[in-house]
Amino acid sequence: MATNEGLVEARGLVKEYDSGRRRVVENVSFTIRRGETLGLVGESGSGKSTVARMLLRLVEPTSGEVLYGEQDLLAMSLRETREMRRRMQIVFQDPYSALNPRMRVRDILAEPFMIHDERPMEGLATRLAEMLLTVGLDSSALDRFPHEFSGGQRQRINIARALALKPEFVVLDEPVSALDVSVGAQVVNLLRDLQQTYGLTYLFISHSMPLVRYLCDRVAVMQRGRLVELGDSEQVCGASRDVYTQRLIAATPEMPTAG
C-alpha cells in the first residue's frame, strides 16, 4: 500500500552528452512514495529511460541529486553504491537480450547471490525454486536455457532475478513492450500481485497511457527531456489539459490488460 513517505527522490536532474552540446534531461524533479507505482511516460527519446538509470546510478547525472530515503546516492562510494543495489533493481525491456543465452536458469538466478556473497538461509536450491514459483514457473525450469522459453516466460525469469535479494525499489523499463498483448497483460498482473505481496515500490516506464492508468498510482509525463505533467493517474490519463499528454493518450487507445 502506498504511503506519503518518500522513498526515492530526483532533484533537478540534468544529463548532457557531447561536452554539454546535447542535453537529454533538463531539470527533472519528482518523488516516488514508498509502496506506490509511479508511471514515467513519454515518446521514444523523451529521456525517461535516462532518468531511470540516473536514479539507479547506472548513468551519472551531469548535475542534480538522487536521494534514497535520507541517503544521497551520488555521494556514495563504489562500495556503498554496490551495497545499495541490493535494495534497488531493474527489469529491462527486452526479455531476450537481458538473459545470458549460455547460462542455465539456475545460474542466472543464482548470480545475484554470488555477486553479493550471500547465501539464503533456506539454502540456495530451495530459494531458487521458490523464486520461480513466485513468478508462475516451476523448478523444472532451473536446468533449461533461455532459448527454451517463450518471451513471457523469459520476462518472468528476469523478474525473479530482480527480486532475488528482496529489494524495496524496482525500475520496470517498458517490461511488456516486447510481448504480445495477452502475454503482456499476464505479466502486468503478475507485477501487481508481487507488489501487494512484497510491498514493492515501482517506477514503471512506458509509452502507453492506458497501461499506465491501469497499473500506476501517479504519472509523470516527459517530453524532450522535460517533465511536463505530474499527478494522480486518473487525473492525468483521464482529464489532462496538456496537449502532449492528450496526444499520448490518443496514440494508444487500447489497454493491454487482462484478468
PDB file of C-alpha atoms in Angstrom:
ATOM      1  CA  MET A   1       0.000   0.000   0.000  1.00  0.00           C
ATOM      2  CA  ALA A   2       1.329   3.406  -0.974  1.00  0.00           C
ATOM      3  CA  THR A   3       2.144   5.924   1.745  1.00  0.00           C
ATOM      4  CA  ASN A   4       3.067   9.603   1.742  1.00  0.00           C
ATOM      5  CA  GLU A   5       6.615   8.720   2.783  1.00  0.00           C
ATOM      6  CA  GLY A   6       9.113   9.394   0.019  1.00  0.00           C
ATOM      7  CA  LEU A   7      11.449   6.523  -0.862  1.00  0.00           C
ATOM      8  CA  VAL A   8      13.256   7.830  -3.957  1.00  0.00           C
ATOM      9  CA  GLU A   9      13.609  11.481  -4.892  1.00  0.00           C
ATOM     10  CA  ALA A  10      15.041  13.140  -8.003  1.00  0.00           C
ATOM     11  CA  ARG A  11      16.101  16.764  -7.565  1.00  0.00           C
ATOM     12  CA  GLY A  12      16.902  18.858 -10.607  1.00  0.00           C
ATOM     13  CA  LEU A  13      18.396  16.027 -12.652  1.00  0.00           C
ATOM     14  CA  VAL A  14      20.286  17.074 -15.777  1.00  0.00           C
ATOM     15  CA  LYS A  15      22.068  14.841 -18.267  1.00  0.00           C
ATOM     16  CA  GLU A  16      24.252  16.200 -21.055  1.00  0.00           C
ATOM     17  CA  TYR A  17      26.338  14.494 -23.713  1.00  0.00           C
ATOM     18  CA  ASP A  18      28.920  15.726 -26.214  1.00  0.00           C
ATOM     19  CA  SER A  19      30.528  18.083 -23.680  1.00  0.00           C
ATOM     20  CA  GLY A  20      27.272  19.820 -22.963  1.00  0.00           C
ATOM     21  CA  ARG A  21      26.182  20.304 -26.560  1.00  0.00           C
ATOM     22  CA  ARG A  22      23.333  17.797 -26.269  1.00  0.00           C
ATOM     23  CA  ARG A  23      21.051  17.884 -23.225  1.00  0.00           C
ATOM     24  CA  VAL A  24      18.744  14.860 -22.956  1.00  0.00           C
ATOM     25  CA  VAL A  25      17.318  15.516 -19.472  1.00  0.00           C
ATOM     26  CA  GLU A  26      16.526  19.017 -18.249  1.00  0.00           C
ATOM     27  CA  ASN A  27      15.884  19.804 -14.559  1.00  0.00           C
ATOM     28  CA  VAL A  28      13.675  16.799 -13.706  1.00  0.00           C
ATOM     29  CA  SER A  29      12.371  16.540 -10.131  1.00  0.00           C
ATOM     30  CA  PHE A  30       9.863  14.155  -8.544  1.00  0.00           C
ATOM     31  CA  THR A  31       9.392  11.878  -5.540  1.00  0.00           C
ATOM     32  CA  ILE A  32       8.401   8.203  -5.584  1.00  0.00           C
ATOM     33  CA  ARG A  33       6.422   7.324  -2.477  1.00  0.00           C
ATOM     34  CA  ARG A  34       7.026   4.104  -0.609  1.00  0.00           C
ATOM     35  CA  GLY A  35       4.715   1.349  -1.859  1.00  0.00           C
ATOM     36  CA  GLU A  36       3.413   3.208  -4.901  1.00  0.00           C
ATOM     37  CA  THR A  37       3.831   2.765  -8.635  1.00  0.00           C
ATOM     38  CA  LEU A  38       4.888   5.940 -10.393  1.00  0.00           C
ATOM     39  CA  GLY A  39       4.475   5.828 -14.157  1.00  0.00           C
ATOM     40  CA  LEU A  40       7.074   7.646 -16.240  1.00  0.00           C
ATOM     41  CA  VAL A  41       5.750   8.107 -19.756  1.00  0.00           C
ATOM     42  CA  GLY A  42       6.741   9.775 -22.997  1.00  0.00           C
ATOM     43  CA  GLU A  43       7.642   9.092 -26.587  1.00  0.00           C
ATOM     44  CA  SER A  44      10.898   7.419 -27.591  1.00  0.00           C
ATOM     45  CA  GLY A  45      13.736   9.852 -26.961  1.00  0.00           C
ATOM     46  CA  SER A  46      11.880  11.782 -24.265  1.00  0.00           C
ATOM     47  CA  GLY A  47      14.559  10.936 -21.696  1.00  0.00           C
ATOM     48  CA  LYS A  48      12.525   8.660 -19.460  1.00  0.00           C
ATOM     49  CA  SER A  49      14.943   5.702 -19.500  1.00  0.00           C
ATOM     50  CA  THR A  50      17.889   8.028 -18.897  1.00  0.00           C
ATOM     51  CA  VAL A  51      16.131   9.409 -15.822  1.00  0.00           C
ATOM     52  CA  ALA A  52      15.505   5.892 -14.532  1.00  0.00           C
ATOM     53  CA  ARG A  53      19.138   4.906 -14.975  1.00  0.00           C
ATOM     54  CA  MET A  54      20.265   8.025 -13.138  1.00  0.00           C
ATOM     55  CA  LEU A  55      18.058   7.026 -10.207  1.00  0.00           C
ATOM     56  CA  LEU A  56      19.903   3.695 -10.055  1.00  0.00           C
ATOM     57  CA  ARG A  57      23.263   5.352 -10.731  1.00  0.00           C
ATOM     58  CA  LEU A  58      23.720   3.284 -13.861  1.00  0.00           C
ATOM     59  CA  VAL A  59      24.166   6.651 -15.585  1.00  0.00           C
ATOM     60  CA  GLU A  60      25.851   9.536 -13.770  1.00  0.00           C
ATOM     61  CA  PRO A  61      23.889  12.821 -13.857  1.00  0.00           C
ATOM     62  CA  THR A  62      25.580  15.935 -15.144  1.00  0.00           C
ATOM     63  CA  SER A  63      24.001  17.733 -12.196  1.00  0.00           C
ATOM     64  CA  GLY A  64      21.238  17.255  -9.655  1.00  0.00           C
ATOM     65  CA  GLU A  65      20.623  14.942  -6.713  1.00  0.00           C
ATOM     66  CA  VAL A  66      19.186  11.482  -6.131  1.00  0.00           C
ATOM     67  CA  LEU A  67      18.014  10.623  -2.624  1.00  0.00           C
ATOM     68  CA  TYR A  68      17.071   7.171  -1.363  1.00  0.00           C
ATOM     69  CA  GLY A  69      15.297   7.886   1.891  1.00  0.00           C
ATOM     70  CA  GLU A  70      17.705  10.304   3.547  1.00  0.00           C
ATOM     71  CA  GLN A  71      20.774   8.983   1.722  1.00  0.00           C
ATOM     72  CA  ASP A  72      22.452  10.871  -1.120  1.00  0.00           C
ATOM     73  CA  LEU A  73      23.190   8.198  -3.721  1.00  0.00           C
ATOM     74  CA  LEU A  74      25.534  10.381  -5.737  1.00  0.00           C
ATOM     75  CA  ALA A  75      27.764  10.982  -2.724  1.00  0.00           C
ATOM     76  CA  MET A  76      28.257   7.271  -2.063  1.00  0.00           C
ATOM     77  CA  SER A  77      31.473   5.394  -2.678  1.00  0.00           C
ATOM     78  CA  LEU A  78      31.527   2.491  -5.109  1.00  0.00           C
ATOM     79  CA  ARG A  79      31.333   0.047  -2.203  1.00  0.00           C
ATOM     80  CA  GLU A  80      28.346   1.850  -0.709  1.00  0.00           C
ATOM     81  CA  THR A  81      26.643   2.006  -4.109  1.00  0.00           C
ATOM     82  CA  ARG A  82      27.171  -1.728  -4.595  1.00  0.00           C
ATOM     83  CA  GLU A  83      25.565  -2.423  -1.235  1.00  0.00           C
ATOM     84  CA  MET A  84      22.654  -0.102  -2.041  1.00  0.00           C
ATOM     85  CA  ARG A  85      21.975  -2.019  -5.251  1.00  0.00           C
ATOM     86  CA  ARG A  86      20.651  -4.876  -3.150  1.00  0.00           C
ATOM     87  CA  ARG A  87      17.691  -2.592  -2.423  1.00  0.00           C
ATOM     88  CA  MET A  88      17.221  -1.302  -5.988  1.00  0.00           C
ATOM     89  CA  GLN A  89      16.785  -3.430  -9.094  1.00  0.00           C
ATOM     90  CA  ILE A  90      15.707  -3.099 -12.727  1.00  0.00           C
ATOM     91  CA  VAL A  91      13.739  -5.219 -15.193  1.00  0.00           C
ATOM     92  CA  PHE A  92      14.726  -4.376 -18.766  1.00  0.00           C
ATOM     93  CA  GLN A  93      12.546  -4.073 -21.835  1.00  0.00           C
ATOM     94  CA  ASP A  94      13.889  -6.953 -23.912  1.00  0.00           C
ATOM     95  CA  PRO A  95      13.456 -10.334 -22.215  1.00  0.00           C
ATOM     96  CA  TYR A  96      15.722 -11.962 -24.815  1.00  0.00           C
ATOM     97  CA  SER A  97      18.869  -9.856 -24.561  1.00  0.00           C
ATOM     98  CA  ALA A  98      18.601  -9.496 -20.761  1.00  0.00           C
ATOM     99  CA  LEU A  99      19.420 -13.179 -20.215  1.00  0.00           C
ATOM    100  CA  ASN A 100      22.785 -14.767 -20.986  1.00  0.00           C
ATOM    101  CA  PRO A 101      21.981 -17.463 -23.585  1.00  0.00           C
ATOM    102  CA  ARG A 102      24.897 -19.618 -22.406  1.00  0.00           C
ATOM    103  CA  MET A 103      23.728 -19.826 -18.802  1.00  0.00           C
ATOM    104  CA  ARG A 104      21.116 -22.148 -17.392  1.00  0.00           C
ATOM    105  CA  VAL A 105      18.275 -20.541 -15.452  1.00  0.00           C
ATOM    106  CA  ARG A 106      19.730 -21.951 -12.243  1.00  0.00           C
ATOM    107  CA  ASP A 107      22.935 -19.946 -12.758  1.00  0.00           C
ATOM    108  CA  ILE A 108      21.090 -16.824 -13.917  1.00  0.00           C
ATOM    109  CA  LEU A 109      19.012 -16.737 -10.744  1.00  0.00           C
ATOM    110  CA  ALA A 110      21.968 -17.608  -8.520  1.00  0.00           C
ATOM    111  CA  GLU A 111      24.112 -14.799  -9.917  1.00  0.00           C
ATOM    112  CA  PRO A 112      22.810 -12.029  -7.572  1.00  0.00           C
ATOM    113  CA  PHE A 113      23.660 -14.179  -4.554  1.00  0.00           C
ATOM    114  CA  MET A 114      27.140 -14.820  -5.905  1.00  0.00           C
ATOM    115  CA  ILE A 115      27.794 -11.150  -6.687  1.00  0.00           C
ATOM    116  CA  HIS A 116      26.760 -10.074  -3.200  1.00  0.00           C
ATOM    117  CA  ASP A 117      28.333 -13.086  -1.473  1.00  0.00           C
ATOM    118  CA  GLU A 118      25.073 -14.094   0.166  1.00  0.00           C
ATOM    119  CA  ARG A 119      23.662 -17.498   0.966  1.00  0.00           C
ATOM    120  CA  PRO A 120      19.892 -17.732   1.539  1.00  0.00           C
ATOM    121  CA  MET A 121      19.034 -19.100   4.964  1.00  0.00           C
ATOM    122  CA  GLU A 122      16.782 -21.756   3.466  1.00  0.00           C
ATOM    123  CA  GLY A 123      19.532 -22.926   1.096  1.00  0.00           C
ATOM    124  CA  LEU A 124      20.230 -21.736  -2.415  1.00  0.00           C
ATOM    125  CA  ALA A 125      18.453 -24.560  -4.267  1.00  0.00           C
ATOM    126  CA  THR A 126      15.291 -24.080  -2.222  1.00  0.00           C
ATOM    127  CA  ARG A 127      15.413 -20.324  -2.689  1.00  0.00           C
ATOM    128  CA  LEU A 128      15.804 -20.606  -6.479  1.00  0.00           C
ATOM    129  CA  ALA A 129      12.812 -22.941  -6.730  1.00  0.00           C
ATOM    130  CA  GLU A 130      10.753 -20.542  -4.603  1.00  0.00           C
ATOM    131  CA  MET A 131      11.742 -17.622  -6.833  1.00  0.00           C
ATOM    132  CA  LEU A 132      10.440 -19.406  -9.903  1.00  0.00           C
ATOM    133  CA  LEU A 133       7.211 -20.374  -8.162  1.00  0.00           C
ATOM    134  CA  THR A 134       6.686 -16.740  -7.210  1.00  0.00           C
ATOM    135  CA  VAL A 135       6.604 -15.729 -10.887  1.00  0.00           C
ATOM    136  CA  GLY A 136       4.466 -18.639 -12.037  1.00  0.00           C
ATOM    137  CA  LEU A 137       7.137 -21.123 -13.162  1.00  0.00           C
ATOM    138  CA  ASP A 138       8.185 -24.413 -11.613  1.00  0.00           C
ATOM    139  CA  SER A 139      11.562 -25.810 -10.643  1.00  0.00           C
ATOM    140  CA  SER A 140      11.863 -27.836 -13.861  1.00  0.00           C
ATOM    141  CA  ALA A 141      12.952 -24.549 -15.482  1.00  0.00           C
ATOM    142  CA  LEU A 142      16.168 -24.409 -13.464  1.00  0.00           C
ATOM    143  CA  ASP A 143      18.203 -26.682 -15.729  1.00  0.00           C
ATOM    144  CA  ARG A 144      16.982 -25.186 -19.015  1.00  0.00           C
ATOM    145  CA  PHE A 145      18.495 -22.444 -21.175  1.00  0.00           C
ATOM    146  CA  PRO A 146      16.779 -19.134 -22.076  1.00  0.00           C
ATOM    147  CA  HIS A 147      16.136 -20.147 -25.702  1.00  0.00           C
ATOM    148  CA  GLU A 148      13.834 -22.909 -24.444  1.00  0.00           C
ATOM    149  CA  PHE A 149      11.307 -20.367 -23.118  1.00  0.00           C
ATOM    150  CA  SER A 150       8.770 -18.033 -24.642  1.00  0.00           C
ATOM    151  CA  GLY A 151       9.157 -14.268 -24.358  1.00  0.00           C
ATOM    152  CA  GLY A 152       6.682 -14.060 -21.499  1.00  0.00           C
ATOM    153  CA  GLN A 153       8.444 -16.843 -19.617  1.00  0.00           C
ATOM    154  CA  ARG A 154      11.802 -15.152 -20.113  1.00  0.00           C
ATOM    155  CA  GLN A 155      10.449 -11.930 -18.683  1.00  0.00           C
ATOM    156  CA  ARG A 156       9.169 -13.846 -15.659  1.00  0.00           C
ATOM    157  CA  ILE A 157      12.709 -15.165 -15.172  1.00  0.00           C
ATOM    158  CA  ASN A 158      14.036 -11.598 -15.393  1.00  0.00           C
ATOM    159  CA  ILE A 159      11.535 -10.513 -12.747  1.00  0.00           C
ATOM    160  CA  ALA A 160      12.524 -13.410 -10.485  1.00  0.00           C
ATOM    161  CA  ARG A 161      16.190 -12.433 -10.795  1.00  0.00           C
ATOM    162  CA  ALA A 162      15.378  -8.797  -9.979  1.00  0.00           C
ATOM    163  CA  LEU A 163      13.575  -9.885  -6.796  1.00  0.00           C
ATOM    164  CA  ALA A 164      16.270 -12.364  -5.697  1.00  0.00           C
ATOM    165  CA  LEU A 165      17.743 -10.150  -2.957  1.00  0.00           C
ATOM    166  CA  LYS A 166      14.345  -8.839  -1.854  1.00  0.00           C
ATOM    167  CA  PRO A 167      14.714  -5.207  -2.986  1.00  0.00           C
ATOM    168  CA  GLU A 168      12.437  -2.354  -1.980  1.00  0.00           C
ATOM    169  CA  PHE A 169      12.519  -0.410  -5.248  1.00  0.00           C
ATOM    170  CA  VAL A 170      12.250  -1.826  -8.775  1.00  0.00           C
ATOM    171  CA  VAL A 171      12.515   0.057 -12.067  1.00  0.00           C
ATOM    172  CA  LEU A 172      10.372  -1.555 -14.749  1.00  0.00           C
ATOM    173  CA  ASP A 173      11.714  -0.266 -18.064  1.00  0.00           C
ATOM    174  CA  GLU A 174       8.905  -0.981 -20.543  1.00  0.00           C
ATOM    175  CA  PRO A 175       8.758  -4.602 -19.339  1.00  0.00           C
ATOM    176  CA  VAL A 176       5.888  -5.685 -21.608  1.00  0.00           C
ATOM    177  CA  SER A 177       6.502  -3.656 -24.784  1.00  0.00           C
ATOM    178  CA  ALA A 178       8.320  -6.570 -26.458  1.00  0.00           C
ATOM    179  CA  LEU A 179       5.494  -9.017 -25.645  1.00  0.00           C
ATOM    180  CA  ASP A 180       2.169  -9.552 -27.363  1.00  0.00           C
ATOM    181  CA  VAL A 181      -0.917  -8.062 -25.731  1.00  0.00           C
ATOM    182  CA  SER A 182      -2.246 -11.125 -23.910  1.00  0.00           C
ATOM    183  CA  VAL A 183       1.149 -12.208 -22.573  1.00  0.00           C
ATOM    184  CA  GLY A 184       1.957  -8.642 -21.566  1.00  0.00           C
ATOM    185  CA  ALA A 185      -1.322  -8.436 -19.665  1.00  0.00           C
ATOM    186  CA  GLN A 186      -0.400 -11.531 -17.668  1.00  0.00           C
ATOM    187  CA  VAL A 187       2.995 -10.045 -16.782  1.00  0.00           C
ATOM    188  CA  VAL A 188       1.407  -6.736 -15.722  1.00  0.00           C
ATOM    189  CA  ASN A 189      -0.979  -8.546 -13.412  1.00  0.00           C
ATOM    190  CA  LEU A 190       1.909 -10.573 -12.006  1.00  0.00           C
ATOM    191  CA  LEU A 191       3.706  -7.310 -11.218  1.00  0.00           C
ATOM    192  CA  ARG A 192       0.642  -6.021  -9.375  1.00  0.00           C
ATOM    193  CA  ASP A 193       0.418  -9.212  -7.321  1.00  0.00           C
ATOM    194  CA  LEU A 194       4.123  -9.118  -6.449  1.00  0.00           C
ATOM    195  CA  GLN A 195       3.854  -5.502  -5.327  1.00  0.00           C
ATOM    196  CA  GLN A 196       0.994  -6.312  -2.989  1.00  0.00           C
ATOM    197  CA  THR A 197       2.731  -9.411  -1.630  1.00  0.00           C
ATOM    198  CA  TYR A 198       6.150  -7.863  -1.015  1.00  0.00           C
ATOM    199  CA  GLY A 199       5.341  -4.183  -0.518  1.00  0.00           C
ATOM    200  CA  LEU A 200       7.422  -3.139  -3.519  1.00  0.00           C
ATOM    201  CA  THR A 201       7.838   0.381  -4.862  1.00  0.00           C
ATOM    202  CA  TYR A 202       7.861   0.643  -8.669  1.00  0.00           C
ATOM    203  CA  LEU A 203       8.958   3.140 -11.285  1.00  0.00           C
ATOM    204  CA  PHE A 204       7.090   1.925 -14.366  1.00  0.00           C
ATOM    205  CA  ILE A 205       8.406   3.300 -17.668  1.00  0.00           C
ATOM    206  CA  SER A 206       6.079   3.157 -20.651  1.00  0.00           C
ATOM    207  CA  HIS A 207       4.790   4.950 -23.729  1.00  0.00           C
ATOM    208  CA  SER A 208       1.268   3.565 -23.172  1.00  0.00           C
ATOM    209  CA  MET A 209      -1.008   5.904 -21.232  1.00  0.00           C
ATOM    210  CA  PRO A 210      -3.843   3.335 -20.863  1.00  0.00           C
ATOM    211  CA  LEU A 211      -1.440   0.792 -19.398  1.00  0.00           C
ATOM    212  CA  VAL A 212      -0.030   3.376 -17.005  1.00  0.00           C
ATOM    213  CA  ARG A 213      -3.556   4.350 -15.951  1.00  0.00           C
ATOM    214  CA  TYR A 214      -4.288   0.708 -15.121  1.00  0.00           C
ATOM    215  CA  LEU A 215      -1.122  -0.001 -13.159  1.00  0.00           C
ATOM    216  CA  CYS A 216       0.108   3.275 -11.657  1.00  0.00           C
ATOM    217  CA  ASP A 217      -0.906   5.457  -8.721  1.00  0.00           C
ATOM    218  CA  ARG A 218       0.634   8.603 -10.196  1.00  0.00           C
ATOM    219  CA  VAL A 219       2.023   9.566 -13.589  1.00  0.00           C
ATOM    220  CA  ALA A 220       4.927  11.775 -14.669  1.00  0.00           C
ATOM    221  CA  VAL A 221       4.896  12.807 -18.341  1.00  0.00           C
ATOM    222  CA  MET A 222       8.157  13.660 -20.136  1.00  0.00           C
ATOM    223  CA  GLN A 223       8.643  15.479 -23.409  1.00  0.00           C
ATOM    224  CA  ARG A 224      12.056  16.228 -24.918  1.00  0.00           C
ATOM    225  CA  GLY A 225      13.860  15.743 -21.619  1.00  0.00           C
ATOM    226  CA  ARG A 226      11.492  17.867 -19.547  1.00  0.00           C
ATOM    227  CA  LEU A 227       8.803  16.904 -17.058  1.00  0.00           C
ATOM    228  CA  VAL A 228       5.609  18.464 -18.424  1.00  0.00           C
ATOM    229  CA  GLU A 229       2.972  16.946 -16.127  1.00  0.00           C
ATOM    230  CA  LEU A 230       2.835  15.088 -12.803  1.00  0.00           C
ATOM    231  CA  GLY A 231      -0.247  13.972 -10.935  1.00  0.00           C
ATOM    232  CA  ASP A 232      -2.737  11.283  -9.987  1.00  0.00           C
ATOM    233  CA  SER A 233      -3.096   8.699 -12.740  1.00  0.00           C
ATOM    234  CA  GLU A 234      -6.846   9.155 -13.116  1.00  0.00           C
ATOM    235  CA  GLN A 235      -6.481  12.899 -13.442  1.00  0.00           C
ATOM    236  CA  VAL A 236      -3.522  12.818 -15.832  1.00  0.00           C
ATOM    237  CA  CYS A 237      -4.813   9.965 -18.004  1.00  0.00           C
ATOM    238  CA  GLY A 238      -8.499  10.844 -17.868  1.00  0.00           C
ATOM    239  CA  ALA A 239      -8.739  14.621 -17.678  1.00  0.00           C
ATOM    240  CA  SER A 240      -5.411  16.126 -18.700  1.00  0.00           C
ATOM    241  CA  ARG A 241      -5.442  19.557 -20.331  1.00  0.00           C
ATOM    242  CA  ASP A 242      -1.886  19.171 -21.620  1.00  0.00           C
ATOM    243  CA  VAL A 243      -1.834  18.795 -25.406  1.00  0.00           C
ATOM    244  CA  TYR A 244       1.188  16.465 -25.416  1.00  0.00           C
ATOM    245  CA  THR A 245      -0.382  14.179 -22.800  1.00  0.00           C
ATOM    246  CA  GLN A 246      -3.617  14.080 -24.794  1.00  0.00           C
ATOM    247  CA  ARG A 247      -1.628  13.045 -27.851  1.00  0.00           C
ATOM    248  CA  LEU A 248      -0.030  10.155 -25.944  1.00  0.00           C
ATOM    249  CA  ILE A 249      -3.460   9.002 -24.784  1.00  0.00           C
ATOM    250  CA  ALA A 250      -4.839   9.095 -28.326  1.00  0.00           C
ATOM    251  CA  ALA A 251      -1.855   7.129 -29.661  1.00  0.00           C
ATOM    252  CA  THR A 252      -2.593   4.057 -27.509  1.00  0.00           C
ATOM    253  CA  PRO A 253      -6.388   3.660 -27.270  1.00  0.00           C
ATOM    254  CA  GLU A 254      -6.413   0.005 -26.285  1.00  0.00           C
ATOM    255  CA  MET A 255      -5.479  -1.064 -22.749  1.00  0.00           C
ATOM    256  CA  PRO A 256      -3.357  -4.267 -22.907  1.00  0.00           C
ATOM    257  CA  THR A 257      -4.507  -5.759 -19.610  1.00  0.00           C
ATOM    258  CA  ALA A 258      -6.471  -8.840 -18.635  1.00  0.00           C
ATOM    259  CA  GLY A 259      -7.754 -10.630 -15.607  1.00  0.00           C
TER     260      GLY A 259
END
